[in-house]
Short mmCIF file of C-alpha atoms in Angstrom, two decimals:
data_model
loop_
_atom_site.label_atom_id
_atom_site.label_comp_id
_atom_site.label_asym_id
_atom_site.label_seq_id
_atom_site.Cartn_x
_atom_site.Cartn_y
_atom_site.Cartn_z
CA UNK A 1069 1.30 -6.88 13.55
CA UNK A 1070 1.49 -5.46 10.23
CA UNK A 1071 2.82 -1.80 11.42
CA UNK A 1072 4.93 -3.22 13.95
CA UNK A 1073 6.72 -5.13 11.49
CA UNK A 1074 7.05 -2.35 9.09
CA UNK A 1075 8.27 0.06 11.87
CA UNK A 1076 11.42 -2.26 12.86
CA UNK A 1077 12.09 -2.51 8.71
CA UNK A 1078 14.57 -0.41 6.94
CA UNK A 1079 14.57 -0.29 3.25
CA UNK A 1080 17.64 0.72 1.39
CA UNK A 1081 16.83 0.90 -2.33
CA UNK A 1082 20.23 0.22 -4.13
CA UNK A 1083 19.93 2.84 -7.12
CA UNK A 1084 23.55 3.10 -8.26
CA UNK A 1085 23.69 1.25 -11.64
CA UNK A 1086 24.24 2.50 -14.63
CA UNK A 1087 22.24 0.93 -17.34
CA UNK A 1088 23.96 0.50 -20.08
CA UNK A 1089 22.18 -2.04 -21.87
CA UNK A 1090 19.44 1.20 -22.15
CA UNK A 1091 22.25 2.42 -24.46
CA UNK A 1092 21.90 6.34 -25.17
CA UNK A 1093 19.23 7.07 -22.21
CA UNK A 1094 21.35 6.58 -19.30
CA UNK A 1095 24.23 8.61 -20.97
CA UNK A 1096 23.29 11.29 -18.56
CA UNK A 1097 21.60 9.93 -16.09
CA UNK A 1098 21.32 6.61 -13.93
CA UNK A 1099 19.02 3.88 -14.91
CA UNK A 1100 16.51 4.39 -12.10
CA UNK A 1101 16.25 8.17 -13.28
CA UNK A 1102 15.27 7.26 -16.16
CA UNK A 1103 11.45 8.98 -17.13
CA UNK A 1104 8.56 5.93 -17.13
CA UNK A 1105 5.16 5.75 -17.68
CA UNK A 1106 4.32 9.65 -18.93
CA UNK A 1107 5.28 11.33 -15.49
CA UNK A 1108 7.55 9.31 -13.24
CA UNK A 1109 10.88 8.05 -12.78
CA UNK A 1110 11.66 4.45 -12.62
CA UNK A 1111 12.85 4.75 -9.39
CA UNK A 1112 8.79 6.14 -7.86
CA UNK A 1113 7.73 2.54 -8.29
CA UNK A 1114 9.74 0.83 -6.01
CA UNK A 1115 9.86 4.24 -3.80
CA UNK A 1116 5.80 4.32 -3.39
CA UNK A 1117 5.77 0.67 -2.52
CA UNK A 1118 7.75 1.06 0.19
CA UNK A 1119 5.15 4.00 1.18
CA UNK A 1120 2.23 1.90 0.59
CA UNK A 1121 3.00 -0.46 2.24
CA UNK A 1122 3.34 1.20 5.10
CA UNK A 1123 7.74 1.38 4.96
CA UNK A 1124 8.39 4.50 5.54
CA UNK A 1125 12.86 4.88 6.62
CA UNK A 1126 14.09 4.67 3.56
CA UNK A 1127 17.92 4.69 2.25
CA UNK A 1128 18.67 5.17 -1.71
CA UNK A 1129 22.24 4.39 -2.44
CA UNK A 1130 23.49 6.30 -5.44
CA UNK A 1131 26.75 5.99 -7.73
CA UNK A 1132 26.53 6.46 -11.37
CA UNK A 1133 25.59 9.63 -12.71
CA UNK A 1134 23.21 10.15 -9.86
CA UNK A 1135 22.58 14.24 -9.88
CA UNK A 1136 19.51 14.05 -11.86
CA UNK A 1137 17.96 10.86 -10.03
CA UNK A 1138 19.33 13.22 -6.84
CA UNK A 1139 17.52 16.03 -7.57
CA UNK A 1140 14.46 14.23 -8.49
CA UNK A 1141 14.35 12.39 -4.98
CA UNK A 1142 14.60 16.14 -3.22
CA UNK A 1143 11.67 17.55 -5.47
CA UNK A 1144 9.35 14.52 -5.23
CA UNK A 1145 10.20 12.55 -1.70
CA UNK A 1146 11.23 15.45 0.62
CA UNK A 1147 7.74 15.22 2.54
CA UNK A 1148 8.42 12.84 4.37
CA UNK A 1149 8.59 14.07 8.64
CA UNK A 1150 11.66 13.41 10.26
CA UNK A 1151 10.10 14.17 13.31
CA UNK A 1152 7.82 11.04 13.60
CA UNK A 1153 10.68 8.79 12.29
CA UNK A 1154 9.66 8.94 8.10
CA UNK A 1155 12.45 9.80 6.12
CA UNK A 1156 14.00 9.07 2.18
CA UNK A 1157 17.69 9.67 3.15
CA UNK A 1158 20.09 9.86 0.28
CA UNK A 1159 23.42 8.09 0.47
CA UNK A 1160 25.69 8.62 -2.06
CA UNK A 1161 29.43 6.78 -2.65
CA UNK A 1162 31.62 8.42 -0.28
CA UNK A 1163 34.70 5.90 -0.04
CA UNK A 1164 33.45 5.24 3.29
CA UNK A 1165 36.03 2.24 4.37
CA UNK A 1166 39.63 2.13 4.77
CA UNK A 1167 40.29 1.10 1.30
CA UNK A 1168 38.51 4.41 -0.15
CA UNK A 1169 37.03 2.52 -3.07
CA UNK A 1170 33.62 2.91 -4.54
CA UNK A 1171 30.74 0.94 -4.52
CA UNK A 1172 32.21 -2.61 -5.79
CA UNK A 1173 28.74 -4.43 -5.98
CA UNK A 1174 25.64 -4.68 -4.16
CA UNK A 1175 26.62 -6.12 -1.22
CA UNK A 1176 29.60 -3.84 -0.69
CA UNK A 1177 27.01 -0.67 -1.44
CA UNK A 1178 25.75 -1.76 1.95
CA UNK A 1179 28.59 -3.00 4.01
CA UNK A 1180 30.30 0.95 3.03
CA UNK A 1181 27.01 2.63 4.83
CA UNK A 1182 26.87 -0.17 7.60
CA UNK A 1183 27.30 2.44 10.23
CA UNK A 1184 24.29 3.95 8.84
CA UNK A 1185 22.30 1.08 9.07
CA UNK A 1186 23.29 0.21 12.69
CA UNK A 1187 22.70 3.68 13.67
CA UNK A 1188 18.60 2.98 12.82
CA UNK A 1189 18.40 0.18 14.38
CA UNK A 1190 16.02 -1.99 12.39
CA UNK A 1191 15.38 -5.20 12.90
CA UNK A 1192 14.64 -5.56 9.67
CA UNK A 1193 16.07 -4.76 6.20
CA UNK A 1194 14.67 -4.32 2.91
CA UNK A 1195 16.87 -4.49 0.10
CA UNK A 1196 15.59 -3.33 -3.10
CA UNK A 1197 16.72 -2.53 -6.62
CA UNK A 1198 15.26 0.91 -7.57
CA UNK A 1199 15.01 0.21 -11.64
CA UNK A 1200 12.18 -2.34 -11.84
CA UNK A 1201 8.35 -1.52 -12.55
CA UNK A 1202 6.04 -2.53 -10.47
CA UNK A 1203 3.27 -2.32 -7.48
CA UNK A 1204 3.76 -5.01 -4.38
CA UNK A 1205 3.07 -4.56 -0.66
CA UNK A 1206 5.96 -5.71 1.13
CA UNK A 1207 4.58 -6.19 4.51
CA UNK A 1208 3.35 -9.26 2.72
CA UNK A 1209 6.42 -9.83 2.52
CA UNK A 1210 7.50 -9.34 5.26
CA UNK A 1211 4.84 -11.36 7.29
CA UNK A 1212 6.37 -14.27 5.52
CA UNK A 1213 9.74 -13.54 6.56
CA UNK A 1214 8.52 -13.21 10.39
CA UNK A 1215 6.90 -16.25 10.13
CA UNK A 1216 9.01 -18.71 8.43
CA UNK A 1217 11.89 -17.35 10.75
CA UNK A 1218 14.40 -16.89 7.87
CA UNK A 1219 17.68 -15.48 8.07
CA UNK A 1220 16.53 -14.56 4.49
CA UNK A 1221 13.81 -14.22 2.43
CA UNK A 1222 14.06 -13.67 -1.83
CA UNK A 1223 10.82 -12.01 -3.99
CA UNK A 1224 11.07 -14.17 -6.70
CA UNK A 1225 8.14 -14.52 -9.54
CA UNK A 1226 7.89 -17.01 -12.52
CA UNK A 1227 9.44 -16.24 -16.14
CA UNK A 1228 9.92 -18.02 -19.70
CA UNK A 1229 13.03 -20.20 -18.83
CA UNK A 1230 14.77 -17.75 -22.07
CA UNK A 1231 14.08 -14.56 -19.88
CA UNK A 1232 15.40 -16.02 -16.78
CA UNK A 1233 18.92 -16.27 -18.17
CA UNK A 1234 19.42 -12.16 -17.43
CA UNK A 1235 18.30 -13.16 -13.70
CA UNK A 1236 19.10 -15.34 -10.61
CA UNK A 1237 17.52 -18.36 -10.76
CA UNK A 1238 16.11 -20.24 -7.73
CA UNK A 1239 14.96 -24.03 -6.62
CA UNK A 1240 12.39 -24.17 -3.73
CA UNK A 1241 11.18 -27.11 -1.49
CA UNK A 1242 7.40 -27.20 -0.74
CA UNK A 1243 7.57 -25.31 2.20
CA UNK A 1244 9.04 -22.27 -0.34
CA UNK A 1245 12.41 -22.52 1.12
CA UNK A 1246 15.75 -22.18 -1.05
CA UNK A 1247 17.29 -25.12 -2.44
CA UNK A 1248 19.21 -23.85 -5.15
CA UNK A 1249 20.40 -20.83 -6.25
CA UNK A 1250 22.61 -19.78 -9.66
CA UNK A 1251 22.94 -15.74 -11.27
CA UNK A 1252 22.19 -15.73 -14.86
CA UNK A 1253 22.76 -19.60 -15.71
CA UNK A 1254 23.21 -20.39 -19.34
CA UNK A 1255 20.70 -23.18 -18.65
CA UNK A 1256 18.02 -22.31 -16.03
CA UNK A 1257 16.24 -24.99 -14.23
CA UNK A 1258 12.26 -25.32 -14.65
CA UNK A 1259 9.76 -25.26 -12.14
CA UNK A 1260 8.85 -29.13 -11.68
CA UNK A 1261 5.41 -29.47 -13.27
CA UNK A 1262 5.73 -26.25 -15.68
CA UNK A 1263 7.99 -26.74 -18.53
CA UNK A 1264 9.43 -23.41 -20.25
CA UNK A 1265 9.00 -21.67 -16.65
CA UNK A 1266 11.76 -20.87 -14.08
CA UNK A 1267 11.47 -19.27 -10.89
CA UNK A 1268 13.64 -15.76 -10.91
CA UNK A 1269 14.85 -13.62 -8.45
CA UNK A 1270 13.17 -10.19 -8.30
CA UNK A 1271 16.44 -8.58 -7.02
CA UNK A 1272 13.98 -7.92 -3.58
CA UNK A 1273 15.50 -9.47 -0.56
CA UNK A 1274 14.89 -9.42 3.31
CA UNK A 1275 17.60 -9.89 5.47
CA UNK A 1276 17.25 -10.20 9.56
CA UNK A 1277 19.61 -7.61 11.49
CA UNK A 1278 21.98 -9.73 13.35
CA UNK A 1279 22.45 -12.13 9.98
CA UNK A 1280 22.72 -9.27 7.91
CA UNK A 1281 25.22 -7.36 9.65
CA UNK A 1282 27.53 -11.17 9.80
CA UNK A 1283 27.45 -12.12 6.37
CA UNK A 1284 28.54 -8.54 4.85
CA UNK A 1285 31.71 -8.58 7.13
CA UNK A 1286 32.58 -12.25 6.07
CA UNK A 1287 32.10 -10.95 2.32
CA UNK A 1288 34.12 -8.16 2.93
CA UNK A 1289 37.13 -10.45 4.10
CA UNK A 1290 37.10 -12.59 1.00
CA UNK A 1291 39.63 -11.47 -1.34
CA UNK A 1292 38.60 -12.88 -4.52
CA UNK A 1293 34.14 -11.73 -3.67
CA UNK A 1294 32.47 -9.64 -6.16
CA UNK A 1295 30.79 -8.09 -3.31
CA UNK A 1296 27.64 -8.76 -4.73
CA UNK A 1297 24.16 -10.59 -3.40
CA UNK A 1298 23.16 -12.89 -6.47
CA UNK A 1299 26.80 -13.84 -6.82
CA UNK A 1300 27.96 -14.37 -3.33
CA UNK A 1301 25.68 -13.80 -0.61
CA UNK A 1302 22.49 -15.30 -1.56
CA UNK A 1303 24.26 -18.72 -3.41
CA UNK A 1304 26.73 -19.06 -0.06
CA UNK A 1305 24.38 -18.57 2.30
CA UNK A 1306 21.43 -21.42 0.94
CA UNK A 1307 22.63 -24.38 3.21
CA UNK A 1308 24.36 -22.26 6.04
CA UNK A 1309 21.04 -20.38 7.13
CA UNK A 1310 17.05 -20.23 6.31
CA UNK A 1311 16.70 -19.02 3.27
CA UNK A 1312 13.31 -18.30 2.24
CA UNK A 1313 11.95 -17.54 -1.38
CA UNK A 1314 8.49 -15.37 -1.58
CA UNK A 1315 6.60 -15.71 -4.88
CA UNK A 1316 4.84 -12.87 -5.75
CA UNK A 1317 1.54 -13.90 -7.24
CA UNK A 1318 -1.97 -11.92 -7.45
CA UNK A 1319 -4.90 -12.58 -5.56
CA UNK A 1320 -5.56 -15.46 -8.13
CA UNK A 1321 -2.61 -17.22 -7.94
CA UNK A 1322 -1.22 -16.06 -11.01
CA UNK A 1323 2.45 -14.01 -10.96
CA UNK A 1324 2.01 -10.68 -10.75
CA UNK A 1325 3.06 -7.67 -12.68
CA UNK A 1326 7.13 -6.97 -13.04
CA UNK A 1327 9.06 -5.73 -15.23
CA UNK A 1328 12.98 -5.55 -15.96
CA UNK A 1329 13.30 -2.27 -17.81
CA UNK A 1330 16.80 -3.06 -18.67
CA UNK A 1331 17.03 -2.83 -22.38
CA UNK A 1332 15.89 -0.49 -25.39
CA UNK A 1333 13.14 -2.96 -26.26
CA UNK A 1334 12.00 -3.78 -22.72
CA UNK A 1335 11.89 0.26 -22.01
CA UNK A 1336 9.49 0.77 -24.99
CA UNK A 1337 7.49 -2.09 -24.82
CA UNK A 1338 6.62 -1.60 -21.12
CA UNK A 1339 5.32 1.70 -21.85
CA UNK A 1340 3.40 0.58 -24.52
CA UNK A 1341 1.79 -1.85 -22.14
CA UNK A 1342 0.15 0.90 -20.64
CA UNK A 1343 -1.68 1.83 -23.58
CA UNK A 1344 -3.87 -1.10 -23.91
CA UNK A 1345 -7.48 -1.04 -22.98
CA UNK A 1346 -7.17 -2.84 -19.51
CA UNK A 1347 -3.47 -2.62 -18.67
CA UNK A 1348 -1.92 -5.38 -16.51
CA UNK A 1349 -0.19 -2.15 -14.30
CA UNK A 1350 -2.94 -0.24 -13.05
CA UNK A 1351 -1.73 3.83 -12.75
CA UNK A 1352 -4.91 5.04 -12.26
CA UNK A 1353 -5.29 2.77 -8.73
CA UNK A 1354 -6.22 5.16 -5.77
CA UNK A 1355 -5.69 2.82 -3.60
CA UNK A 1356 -2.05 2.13 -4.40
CA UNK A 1357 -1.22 5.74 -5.95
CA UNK A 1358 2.55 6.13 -7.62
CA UNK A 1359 3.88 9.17 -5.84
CA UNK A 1360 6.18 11.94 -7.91
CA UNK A 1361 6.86 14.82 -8.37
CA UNK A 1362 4.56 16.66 -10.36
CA UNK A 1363 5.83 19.90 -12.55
CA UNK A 1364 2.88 22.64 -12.51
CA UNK A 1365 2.21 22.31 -16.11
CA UNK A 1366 -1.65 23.19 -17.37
CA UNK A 1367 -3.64 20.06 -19.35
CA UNK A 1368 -3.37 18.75 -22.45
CA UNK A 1369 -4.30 20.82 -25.13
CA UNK A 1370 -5.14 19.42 -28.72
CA UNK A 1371 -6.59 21.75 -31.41
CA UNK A 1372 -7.68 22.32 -34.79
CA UNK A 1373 -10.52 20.24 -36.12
CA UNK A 1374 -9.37 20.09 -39.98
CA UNK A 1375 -9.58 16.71 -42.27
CA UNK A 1376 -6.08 15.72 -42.18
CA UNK A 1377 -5.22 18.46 -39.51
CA UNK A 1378 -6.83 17.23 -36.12
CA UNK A 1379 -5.49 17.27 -32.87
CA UNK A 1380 -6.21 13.63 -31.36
CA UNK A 1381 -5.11 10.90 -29.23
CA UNK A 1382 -6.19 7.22 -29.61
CA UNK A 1383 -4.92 4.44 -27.52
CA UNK A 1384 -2.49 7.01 -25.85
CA UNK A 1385 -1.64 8.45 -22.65
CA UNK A 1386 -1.15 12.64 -23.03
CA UNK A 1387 0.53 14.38 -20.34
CA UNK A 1388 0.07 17.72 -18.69
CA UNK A 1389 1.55 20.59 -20.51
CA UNK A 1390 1.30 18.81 -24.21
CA UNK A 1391 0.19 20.75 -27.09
CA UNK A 1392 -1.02 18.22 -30.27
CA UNK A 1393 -1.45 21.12 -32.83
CA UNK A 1394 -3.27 19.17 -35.67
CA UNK A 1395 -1.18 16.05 -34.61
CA UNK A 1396 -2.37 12.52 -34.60
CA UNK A 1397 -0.94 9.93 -31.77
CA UNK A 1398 -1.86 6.96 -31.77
CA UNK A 1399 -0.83 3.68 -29.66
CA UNK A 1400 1.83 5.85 -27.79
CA UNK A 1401 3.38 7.99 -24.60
CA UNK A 1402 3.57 11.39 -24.11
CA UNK A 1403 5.56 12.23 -21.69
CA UNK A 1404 4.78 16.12 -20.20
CA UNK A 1405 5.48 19.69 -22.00
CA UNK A 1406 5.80 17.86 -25.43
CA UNK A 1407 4.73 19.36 -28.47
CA UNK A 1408 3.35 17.68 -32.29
CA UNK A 1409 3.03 20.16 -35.00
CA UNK A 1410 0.41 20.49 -37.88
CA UNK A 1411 -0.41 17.35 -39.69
CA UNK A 1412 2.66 14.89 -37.92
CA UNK A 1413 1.63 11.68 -37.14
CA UNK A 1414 3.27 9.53 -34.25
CA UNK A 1415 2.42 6.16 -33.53
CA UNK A 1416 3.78 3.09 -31.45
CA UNK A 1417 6.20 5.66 -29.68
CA UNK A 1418 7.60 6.71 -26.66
CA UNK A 1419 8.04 10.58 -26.52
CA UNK A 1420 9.44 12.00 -23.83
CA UNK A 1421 9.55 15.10 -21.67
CA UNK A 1422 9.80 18.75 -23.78
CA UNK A 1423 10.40 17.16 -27.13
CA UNK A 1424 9.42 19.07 -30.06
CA UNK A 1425 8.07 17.63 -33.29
CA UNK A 1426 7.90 19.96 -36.31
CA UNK A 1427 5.30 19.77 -39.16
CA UNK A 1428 4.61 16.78 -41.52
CA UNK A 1429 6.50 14.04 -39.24
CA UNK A 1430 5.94 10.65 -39.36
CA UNK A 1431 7.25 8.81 -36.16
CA UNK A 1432 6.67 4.60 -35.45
CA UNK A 1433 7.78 2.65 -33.08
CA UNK A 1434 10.46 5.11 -31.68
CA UNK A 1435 11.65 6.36 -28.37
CA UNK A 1436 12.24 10.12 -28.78
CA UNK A 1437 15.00 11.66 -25.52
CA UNK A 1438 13.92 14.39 -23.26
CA UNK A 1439 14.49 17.84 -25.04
CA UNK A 1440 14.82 16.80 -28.40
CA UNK A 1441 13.94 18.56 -31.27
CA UNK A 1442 12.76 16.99 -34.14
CA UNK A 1443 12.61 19.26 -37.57
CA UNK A 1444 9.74 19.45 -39.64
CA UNK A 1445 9.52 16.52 -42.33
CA UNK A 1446 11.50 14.22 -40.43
CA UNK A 1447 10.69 10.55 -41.39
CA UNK A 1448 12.12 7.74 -38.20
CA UNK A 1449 10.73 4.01 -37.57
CA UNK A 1450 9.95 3.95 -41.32
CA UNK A 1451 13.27 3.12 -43.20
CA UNK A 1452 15.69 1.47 -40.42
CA UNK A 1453 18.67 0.74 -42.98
CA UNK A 1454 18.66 4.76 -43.24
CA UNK A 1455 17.52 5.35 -39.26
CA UNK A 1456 20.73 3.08 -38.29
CA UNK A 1457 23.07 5.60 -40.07
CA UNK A 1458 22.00 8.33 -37.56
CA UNK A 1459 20.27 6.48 -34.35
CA UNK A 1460 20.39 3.33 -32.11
CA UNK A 1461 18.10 0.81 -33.53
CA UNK A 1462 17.62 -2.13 -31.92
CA UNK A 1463 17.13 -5.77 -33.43
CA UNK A 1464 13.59 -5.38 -32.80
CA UNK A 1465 13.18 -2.02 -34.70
CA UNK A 1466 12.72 0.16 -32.45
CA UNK A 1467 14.86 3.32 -33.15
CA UNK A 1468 16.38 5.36 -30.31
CA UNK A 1469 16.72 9.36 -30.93
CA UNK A 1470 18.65 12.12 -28.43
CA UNK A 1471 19.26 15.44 -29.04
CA UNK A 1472 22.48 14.50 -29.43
CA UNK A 1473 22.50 12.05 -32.61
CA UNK A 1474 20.34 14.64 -34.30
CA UNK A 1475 23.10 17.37 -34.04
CA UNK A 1476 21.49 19.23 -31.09
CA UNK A 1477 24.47 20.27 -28.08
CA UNK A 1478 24.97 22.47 -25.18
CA UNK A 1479 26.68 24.46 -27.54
CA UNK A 1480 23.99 25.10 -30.37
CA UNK A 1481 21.04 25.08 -28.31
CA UNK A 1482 18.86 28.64 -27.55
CA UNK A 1483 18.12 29.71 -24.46
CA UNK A 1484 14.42 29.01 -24.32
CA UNK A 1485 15.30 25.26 -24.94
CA UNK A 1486 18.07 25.02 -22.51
CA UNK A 1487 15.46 26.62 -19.95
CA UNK A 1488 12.92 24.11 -20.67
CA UNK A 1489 15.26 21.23 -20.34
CA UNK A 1490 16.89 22.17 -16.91
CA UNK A 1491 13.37 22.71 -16.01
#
């Protein structure tokens, strides 16, 4: 039953947005490009559930700033075999309806490539947002859908009621369907019997064909709609059809693992989360492997063995390709082909792909943009009145660097790091 469902199922991963609460690290690229977790992109996670789960006609919808998040789906999901009906098809804004506008919401990103749709022929369709971390099967999923015989079904998972105000927030019966439905409400309602809990939308929604295909035409003919699910779709639609919710729990009941990487703070402390002893996201899961596309850089490399000049890693993730020469990490990412000179610490920090740190740096609780440099001596996460005169520092403290707040351009760049960044 399972791959029969999962071969009538479409999933179109809506991958447009543009991040901007991630402030300086979607300045030049979309939010689901973004690099996660030492060697992805946000976008792998939702991308190799699909895969794992056995979901393999795939549509990613792209907008804003999409040519690195483009090029990223051609290196890493291109082996897929159109012959036997796999595929990870890209579809980009193309002013595809009469009024030759681009994508004006969610829902609209969908009615524009409608054709598209229609022209597979699901029976099914999985609509997913492609900047969220985390690992779910979705034939679960969809087994529920089947079942229940909704018009609708919406992943939703249980949050602190103060969280839930960034998300759409849902009322179920105690068959699990959809009572109530309101997008980011200044007060969210609780989940009767847990107090400081509300139940939130996951932005993961499965919509039968025929009811699909209805309900984005009638939203299209509504003058004042913001095209958009959470606003429109989902809250109109409650009473008028079977709305379903699915609450995505482990195997003990509990909610499971997702995370809304949509701010500075959220972005850093997700990826810190993976540095713990036992993390609640499990990378290293063979059974449910996060595909990517893998640069052919050599291991790890950490030398000298000097008091005070050690190469080491505790409580960190290293990537291929680093070099710690007489550098201690500690507590933090490393994303691939970075490098930590003689006696720099860096701890509590994010450091992405082909950043340099010079000599005698001390780095805490930072995220460091791909292909910056940082100059020996350089102090950051240590005095924030002084690190908020040159970089983004959030209320949290965590302090945002780019190659571009320390001075580093297209223009004043060498070759060998303008190479190594287009690489």
């Amino acid at each position: 039953m399972v791959t029969e469902l999962t071969r009538r199922t479409l999933a179109l991963v809506l991958a447009g947005g543009e991040g901007s609460r991630l402030k300086d690290l979607t300045m030049w690229r979309a939010k689901p490009a973004v690099p996660f977790g030492g060697k992805y992109r946000i976008i792998d996670f939702a991308l190799s559930n699909c895969v794992n789960s056995g979901i393999r006609r795939i549509g990613v919808l792209t907008q804003y700033k999409s040519h690195s998040l483009i090029r990223h789906l051609q290196r890493a999901w291109g082996f897929m075999r159109a012959e036997i009906g796999e595929f990870v098809e890209i579809l980009p804004a193309q002013q595809r309806t009469a009024k030759k506008e681009w994508y004006q919401g969610t829902a609209d990103a969908l009615f524009q490539n409608i054709d598209i749709v229609q022209r597979h022929d699901p029976e099914y369709i999985l609509v997913l947002g492609g900047d969220h971390i985390y690992t779910m099967d979705y034939s679960k999923m969809l087994i529920h859908h089947h079942e229940t015989g909704a018009d609708f079904t919406v992943g939703c998972i249980e949050v602190p009621v103060e969280e839930a105000k960034g998300f759409g927030v849902m009322s179920i019966d105690e068959d699990t369907r959809i009572t109530k439905f309101v997008e980011k409400p200044a007060h969210p309602e609780e989940v009767p019997g847990k107090p400081g809990v509300a139940l939130a939308s996951m932005g993961i929604y499965i919509f039968s064909r025929d009811f699909l295909y209805r309900v984005l035409h009638e939203d299209a003919s509504k003058m004042h709609s913001s095209r958009d699910f959470g606003k429109d779709i989902i809250p109109s639609n409650i009473h008028r059809a079977k709305a379903m919710a699915y609450p995505f729990r482990k195997e003990t009941g509990e909610p499971g693992y997702w995370r809304d990487v949509g701010t500075v703070h959220s972005y850093w402390q997700s990826n810190m989360e993976l540095c713990a002893v036992d993390p609640e996201l499990n990378l290293y899961d063979r059974d449910w492997p996060v595909w990517t596309y893998q640069a052919q850089y050599p291991p790890a490399k950490f030398i000298f063995d000097d008091e005070g000049c050690r190469g080491e890693a505790i409580d960190s993730l290293i990537s291929a390709g680093c070099i710690l020469s007489g550098a201690r990490v500690k507590r933090s990412m490393v994303f691939f082909a970075s490098t930590i000179e003689k006696y720099s610490i860096v701890k509590d920090s994010v450091i992405l792909p082909k950043v340099s740190i010079g000599e005698r740096c001390r780095i805490s609780r930072a995220i460091i943009d791909k292909g910056t440099v940082i100059p020996d001596g350089t102090i950051i996460g240590e005095d924030l009145e002084l690190d908020r005169k040159r970089f983004h520092v959030t209320d949290e403290g965590i302090v945002l660097v780019t190659a571009e707040m320390m001075g580093q351009n297209l223009r004043n760049r060498d070759k060998d790091t303008l190479w190594r960044m287009a690489s």
